[in-house]
Amino acid sequence: MSMKRKLFIVVLLVCGVSLTGCQSETETFVTTRVEETSLKENLEQDSLEQNETKEEEVDWTEELFIGESVLISYPVFSFQKTIDANAINQQIKEDALRILEYFDVNMESDTLDITYEIADITKDWISIVYSGSYSRADAAYPTAVKYTSNLSLKDGLHLQISQMRPVEELAQKIVEGNYRVIGESEELKTAIREMIAGLDLAELIQYLEAADFGMESYEAYPEWFSFWNTIEGETQISIIMPVVHALGDYAVLEIFSEGG
């Protein structure tokens, strides 16, 4: 299994990545790689002074939760500034492993393979996307899995889509068809659009209000998730929603920005 990971969207500028060696931490959690990424944040001044550039160093290791046929990888961050990495990393770990509880995974007989990608890092938040597959020992076919972890870098709490955009606005965009279904098959995209067309505005609002892991507690495992990409100062929001197995188990909707 390939252990290659990449940072595919970083706000403003990625200066470089370097790899260092491996180090075992425990029998279950293993540190496999260190990536060092230099992020530059553009800070706007309220005065007439020119814009200044501030460099923030962000390092992370990739850690693994390993069982008989279970593997979940997730990032562990360190920061050069005053951000509380311990609280953030503990929350990331809990988010990544909640899939075990959700599927009630049998560590001896079931198969679960989850990897991660970092969707976005800004001075305010981290958005992480987990994807993979789960197969119960007696299941006829595996289930495709996709979920996210969105955390504030200010206080380490969860950020939900309802805190990023008014859910009424997002729901209206979906109703009006102002989104793109991410995928390769046009037939599949059409079928997903037809399924979404059967949802009314009130249903969409309800799903979006409950999307993502909660700020202070999990309460229930969300049916919908979101992740974010910041490009040229604008935040692109994508929604992950469940669909029937014939349509791929989940769909990813990229919501159009204004004028998109």
CSV table of C-alpha atoms in Angstrom, one decimal:
chain,number,residue,atom,x,y,z
A,1,MET,CA,0.0,0.0,0.0
A,2,SER,CA,1.4,3.4,-1.0
A,3,MET,CA,2.0,5.7,1.9
A,4,LYS,CA,2.4,8.8,-0.3
A,5,ARG,CA,0.6,11.8,1.0
A,6,LYS,CA,0.5,15.4,-0.3
A,7,LEU,CA,-0.7,18.8,0.7
A,8,PHE,CA,-2.8,19.7,-2.3
A,9,ILE,CA,-4.2,23.1,-1.2
A,10,VAL,CA,-2.4,25.6,1.1
A,11,VAL,CA,-3.4,29.1,1.5
A,12,LEU,CA,-1.2,31.6,-0.3
A,13,LEU,CA,2.2,29.8,-0.7
A,14,VAL,CA,3.9,26.5,-0.2
A,15,CYS,CA,7.6,27.0,0.0
A,16,GLY,CA,8.8,23.4,0.2
A,17,VAL,CA,8.5,19.9,1.7
A,18,SER,CA,11.3,17.7,3.0
A,19,LEU,CA,11.2,14.1,4.4
A,20,THR,CA,13.0,12.7,7.4
A,21,GLY,CA,13.3,9.3,9.0
A,22,CYS,CA,10.8,7.0,10.7
A,23,GLN,CA,10.4,6.4,14.4
A,24,SER,CA,8.1,3.9,16.2
A,25,GLU,CA,6.0,5.4,19.0
A,26,THR,CA,3.9,2.5,20.4
A,27,GLU,CA,2.8,-0.9,19.3
A,28,THR,CA,-0.4,0.6,17.8
A,29,PHE,CA,0.6,4.1,16.7
A,30,VAL,CA,3.6,4.5,14.5
A,31,THR,CA,5.1,7.7,13.3
A,32,THR,CA,6.0,7.1,9.6
A,33,ARG,CA,7.1,10.4,8.1
A,34,VAL,CA,7.7,14.1,8.9
A,35,GLU,CA,6.8,16.8,6.4
A,36,GLU,CA,8.0,20.4,6.9
A,37,THR,CA,6.0,23.1,5.2
A,38,SER,CA,6.6,26.8,5.3
A,39,LEU,CA,3.5,28.8,5.0
A,40,LYS,CA,3.4,32.5,4.2
A,41,GLU,CA,0.5,34.5,5.4
A,42,ASN,CA,-0.4,37.9,3.9
A,43,LEU,CA,-1.5,40.3,6.6
A,44,GLU,CA,-3.4,43.4,5.5
A,45,GLN,CA,-2.6,46.6,7.4
A,46,ASP,CA,-5.4,49.0,8.3
A,47,SER,CA,-3.0,51.9,7.9
A,48,LEU,CA,-1.3,53.2,4.8
A,49,GLU,CA,1.7,51.0,5.3
A,50,GLN,CA,2.5,48.4,2.7
A,51,ASN,CA,1.4,44.8,3.1
A,52,GLU,CA,3.8,42.7,5.2
A,53,THR,CA,4.5,39.0,4.9
A,54,LYS,CA,4.8,36.8,7.9
A,55,GLU,CA,6.1,33.2,7.8
A,56,GLU,CA,4.6,30.5,9.9
A,57,GLU,CA,6.3,27.1,10.2
A,58,VAL,CA,4.1,24.1,10.3
A,59,ASP,CA,5.5,20.6,10.7
A,60,TRP,CA,3.5,17.4,10.9
A,61,THR,CA,4.1,13.6,11.2
A,62,GLU,CA,1.8,11.0,9.8
A,63,GLU,CA,0.7,8.5,12.4
A,64,LEU,CA,-1.0,5.2,11.9
A,65,PHE,CA,-3.6,3.3,13.9
A,66,ILE,CA,-3.1,-0.4,13.1
A,67,GLY,CA,-5.2,-3.4,13.7
A,68,GLU,CA,-5.3,-6.9,12.2
A,69,SER,CA,-6.9,-5.6,8.9
A,70,VAL,CA,-7.4,-2.0,10.0
A,71,LEU,CA,-5.3,1.0,9.1
A,72,ILE,CA,-6.2,4.6,9.7
A,73,SER,CA,-3.6,7.3,9.0
A,74,TYR,CA,-3.9,10.9,10.3
A,75,PRO,CA,-1.6,13.9,10.7
A,76,VAL,CA,-0.1,15.2,13.9
A,77,PHE,CA,0.9,18.9,13.8
A,78,SER,CA,3.5,21.1,15.5
A,79,PHE,CA,3.6,24.9,15.1
A,80,GLN,CA,6.5,27.3,15.6
A,81,LYS,CA,4.2,30.0,17.1
A,82,THR,CA,1.9,30.0,20.0
A,83,ILE,CA,-0.8,27.6,18.7
A,84,ASP,CA,-1.7,24.8,21.2
A,85,ALA,CA,-0.7,21.8,19.1
A,86,ASN,CA,-1.6,19.3,21.9
A,87,ALA,CA,-5.3,20.1,22.0
A,88,ILE,CA,-5.6,20.2,18.2
A,89,ASN,CA,-3.8,16.9,17.7
A,90,GLN,CA,-5.9,15.2,20.3
A,91,GLN,CA,-9.0,16.3,18.5
A,92,ILE,CA,-7.7,15.2,15.1
A,93,LYS,CA,-6.9,11.8,16.5
A,94,GLU,CA,-10.4,11.4,18.0
A,95,ASP,CA,-12.0,12.6,14.7
A,96,ALA,CA,-10.0,10.2,12.6
A,97,LEU,CA,-10.7,7.2,14.8
A,98,ARG,CA,-14.5,7.8,15.3
A,99,ILE,CA,-15.1,5.7,12.2
A,100,LEU,CA,-14.3,2.7,14.3
A,101,GLU,CA,-17.2,3.5,16.6
A,102,TYR,CA,-19.5,4.5,13.7
A,103,PHE,CA,-19.1,1.1,11.9
A,104,ASP,CA,-18.7,-0.9,15.1
A,105,VAL,CA,-15.5,-2.3,13.5
A,106,ASN,CA,-14.5,-5.8,14.5
A,107,MET,CA,-10.7,-5.4,14.8
A,108,GLU,CA,-10.2,-9.1,14.2
A,109,SER,CA,-12.4,-9.8,11.2
A,110,ASP,CA,-13.3,-6.5,9.4
A,111,THR,CA,-11.2,-4.6,7.0
A,112,LEU,CA,-10.9,-0.8,7.1
A,113,ASP,CA,-8.3,1.3,5.2
A,114,ILE,CA,-8.4,5.1,5.7
A,115,THR,CA,-5.9,7.7,4.5
A,116,TYR,CA,-6.0,11.5,4.7
A,117,GLU,CA,-5.3,14.6,2.7
A,118,ILE,CA,-5.0,18.1,4.0
A,119,ALA,CA,-7.5,20.2,2.1
A,120,ASP,CA,-6.6,23.6,3.7
A,121,ILE,CA,-4.3,25.3,6.2
A,122,THR,CA,-4.7,28.9,7.0
A,123,LYS,CA,-3.9,31.1,10.0
A,124,ASP,CA,-7.4,30.3,11.3
A,125,TRP,CA,-8.1,26.7,10.5
A,126,ILE,CA,-7.1,23.2,9.3
A,127,SER,CA,-9.4,21.2,7.0
A,128,ILE,CA,-8.6,17.5,6.7
A,129,VAL,CA,-10.3,14.9,4.4
A,130,TYR,CA,-10.3,11.2,5.3
A,131,SER,CA,-11.2,8.6,2.6
A,132,GLY,CA,-11.0,4.9,2.1
A,133,SER,CA,-13.2,1.8,2.4
A,134,TYR,CA,-14.7,-0.5,5.0
A,135,SER,CA,-15.7,-4.1,4.6
A,136,ARG,CA,-17.5,-6.1,7.3
A,137,ALA,CA,-16.4,-9.7,7.3
A,138,ASP,CA,-19.8,-11.0,6.1
A,139,ALA,CA,-20.5,-8.1,3.7
A,140,ALA,CA,-21.0,-8.7,0.0
A,141,TYR,CA,-19.0,-5.6,-1.0
A,142,PRO,CA,-17.0,-2.9,0.7
A,143,THR,CA,-18.4,0.5,1.5
A,144,ALA,CA,-16.7,3.7,0.3
A,145,VAL,CA,-16.0,6.1,3.2
A,146,LYS,CA,-15.3,9.9,3.2
A,147,TYR,CA,-15.4,12.2,6.2
A,148,THR,CA,-13.6,15.3,7.5
A,149,SER,CA,-12.1,17.1,10.4
A,150,ASN,CA,-12.3,20.9,10.5
A,151,LEU,CA,-10.6,22.6,13.4
A,152,SER,CA,-10.0,26.2,14.5
A,153,LEU,CA,-6.3,27.1,15.1
A,154,LYS,CA,-7.4,29.8,17.6
A,155,ASP,CA,-8.9,27.5,20.2
A,156,GLY,CA,-8.7,23.9,18.9
A,157,LEU,CA,-12.5,23.6,18.6
A,158,HIS,CA,-14.4,22.0,15.7
A,159,LEU,CA,-15.6,24.3,13.0
A,160,GLN,CA,-18.8,23.4,11.2
A,161,ILE,CA,-20.1,24.4,7.8
A,162,SER,CA,-22.9,26.4,9.5
A,163,GLN,CA,-20.1,28.6,11.0
A,164,MET,CA,-18.6,29.3,7.6
A,165,ARG,CA,-21.6,30.1,5.6
A,166,PRO,CA,-25.3,30.6,6.2
A,167,VAL,CA,-26.8,27.1,5.6
A,168,GLU,CA,-29.9,28.7,4.0
A,169,GLU,CA,-27.6,30.3,1.4
A,170,LEU,CA,-25.8,27.0,0.7
A,171,ALA,CA,-29.1,25.0,0.6
A,172,GLN,CA,-30.5,27.5,-1.9
A,173,LYS,CA,-27.5,27.1,-4.1
A,174,ILE,CA,-28.0,23.4,-4.1
A,175,VAL,CA,-31.7,23.7,-4.9
A,176,GLU,CA,-30.8,26.0,-7.8
A,177,GLY,CA,-28.2,23.6,-9.1
A,178,ASN,CA,-25.2,26.0,-8.4
A,179,TYR,CA,-22.8,23.2,-7.7
A,180,ARG,CA,-20.5,20.7,-9.4
A,181,VAL,CA,-20.6,17.0,-8.7
A,182,ILE,CA,-17.0,15.8,-8.4
A,183,GLY,CA,-16.4,12.5,-10.2
A,184,GLU,CA,-15.4,11.0,-13.6
A,185,SER,CA,-18.6,9.4,-14.9
A,186,GLU,CA,-21.1,11.8,-16.5
A,187,GLU,CA,-23.8,9.2,-16.1
A,188,LEU,CA,-23.1,9.0,-12.3
A,189,LYS,CA,-23.1,12.8,-12.0
A,190,THR,CA,-26.5,13.0,-13.7
A,191,ALA,CA,-27.9,10.3,-11.4
A,192,ILE,CA,-26.6,12.1,-8.3
A,193,ARG,CA,-28.1,15.4,-9.5
A,194,GLU,CA,-31.5,13.7,-10.0
A,195,MET,CA,-31.3,12.3,-6.5
A,196,ILE,CA,-30.5,15.7,-5.0
A,197,ALA,CA,-33.4,17.2,-7.0
A,198,GLY,CA,-35.7,15.1,-4.8
A,199,LEU,CA,-34.6,17.0,-1.7
A,200,ASP,CA,-36.4,20.2,-0.8
A,201,LEU,CA,-35.0,23.3,0.7
A,202,ALA,CA,-36.0,22.5,4.3
A,203,GLU,CA,-34.4,19.0,4.1
A,204,LEU,CA,-31.1,20.5,2.8
A,205,ILE,CA,-31.0,23.1,5.5
A,206,GLN,CA,-31.6,20.4,8.2
A,207,TYR,CA,-28.7,18.3,6.8
A,208,LEU,CA,-26.3,21.2,6.5
A,209,GLU,CA,-27.1,22.4,10.0
A,210,ALA,CA,-26.1,19.0,11.4
A,211,ALA,CA,-23.1,18.6,9.1
A,212,ASP,CA,-19.6,18.0,10.5
A,213,PHE,CA,-18.3,17.1,13.9
A,214,GLY,CA,-19.7,19.4,16.6
A,215,MET,CA,-17.9,22.2,18.4
A,216,GLU,CA,-17.7,20.8,21.9
A,217,SER,CA,-19.2,17.3,21.6
A,218,TYR,CA,-19.9,14.7,19.0
A,219,GLU,CA,-23.5,13.9,20.0
A,220,ALA,CA,-24.3,11.9,16.8
A,221,TYR,CA,-22.1,10.9,13.9
A,222,PRO,CA,-22.9,13.4,11.1
A,223,GLU,CA,-24.4,12.2,7.8
A,224,TRP,CA,-22.9,15.1,5.9
A,225,PHE,CA,-19.5,16.6,6.1
A,226,SER,CA,-17.7,19.6,4.5
A,227,PHE,CA,-14.2,20.6,3.6
A,228,TRP,CA,-12.6,23.9,2.4
A,229,ASN,CA,-10.0,25.1,0.0
A,230,THR,CA,-8.7,28.6,0.1
A,231,ILE,CA,-7.6,29.9,-3.4
A,232,GLU,CA,-6.4,33.4,-3.9
A,233,GLY,CA,-8.0,34.5,-0.7
A,234,GLU,CA,-11.4,33.0,-1.5
A,235,THR,CA,-12.7,29.9,0.4
A,236,GLN,CA,-14.2,27.2,-1.8
A,237,ILE,CA,-16.7,25.0,0.1
A,238,SER,CA,-17.3,21.3,-0.8
A,239,ILE,CA,-20.0,19.1,0.7
A,240,ILE,CA,-19.8,15.3,1.3
A,241,MET,CA,-23.2,13.7,1.3
A,242,PRO,CA,-24.3,10.0,1.6
A,243,VAL,CA,-25.8,8.3,-1.5
A,244,VAL,CA,-26.9,4.8,-2.3
A,245,HIS,CA,-24.2,2.2,-2.9
A,246,ALA,CA,-25.0,2.1,-6.6
A,247,LEU,CA,-24.0,5.8,-6.8
A,248,GLY,CA,-20.8,5.3,-4.9
A,249,ASP,CA,-21.9,5.5,-1.2
A,250,TYR,CA,-21.1,9.2,-1.1
A,251,ALA,CA,-21.1,12.2,-3.4
A,252,VAL,CA,-18.9,15.4,-3.2
A,253,LEU,CA,-20.5,18.6,-4.2
A,254,GLU,CA,-18.4,21.7,-4.9
A,255,ILE,CA,-20.6,24.7,-4.2
A,256,PHE,CA,-20.2,27.5,-6.7
A,257,SER,CA,-19.0,30.8,-5.2
A,258,GLU,CA,-20.8,34.1,-6.2
A,259,GLY,CA,-20.8,34.3,-10.0
A,260,GLY,CA,-19.4,30.7,-10.2
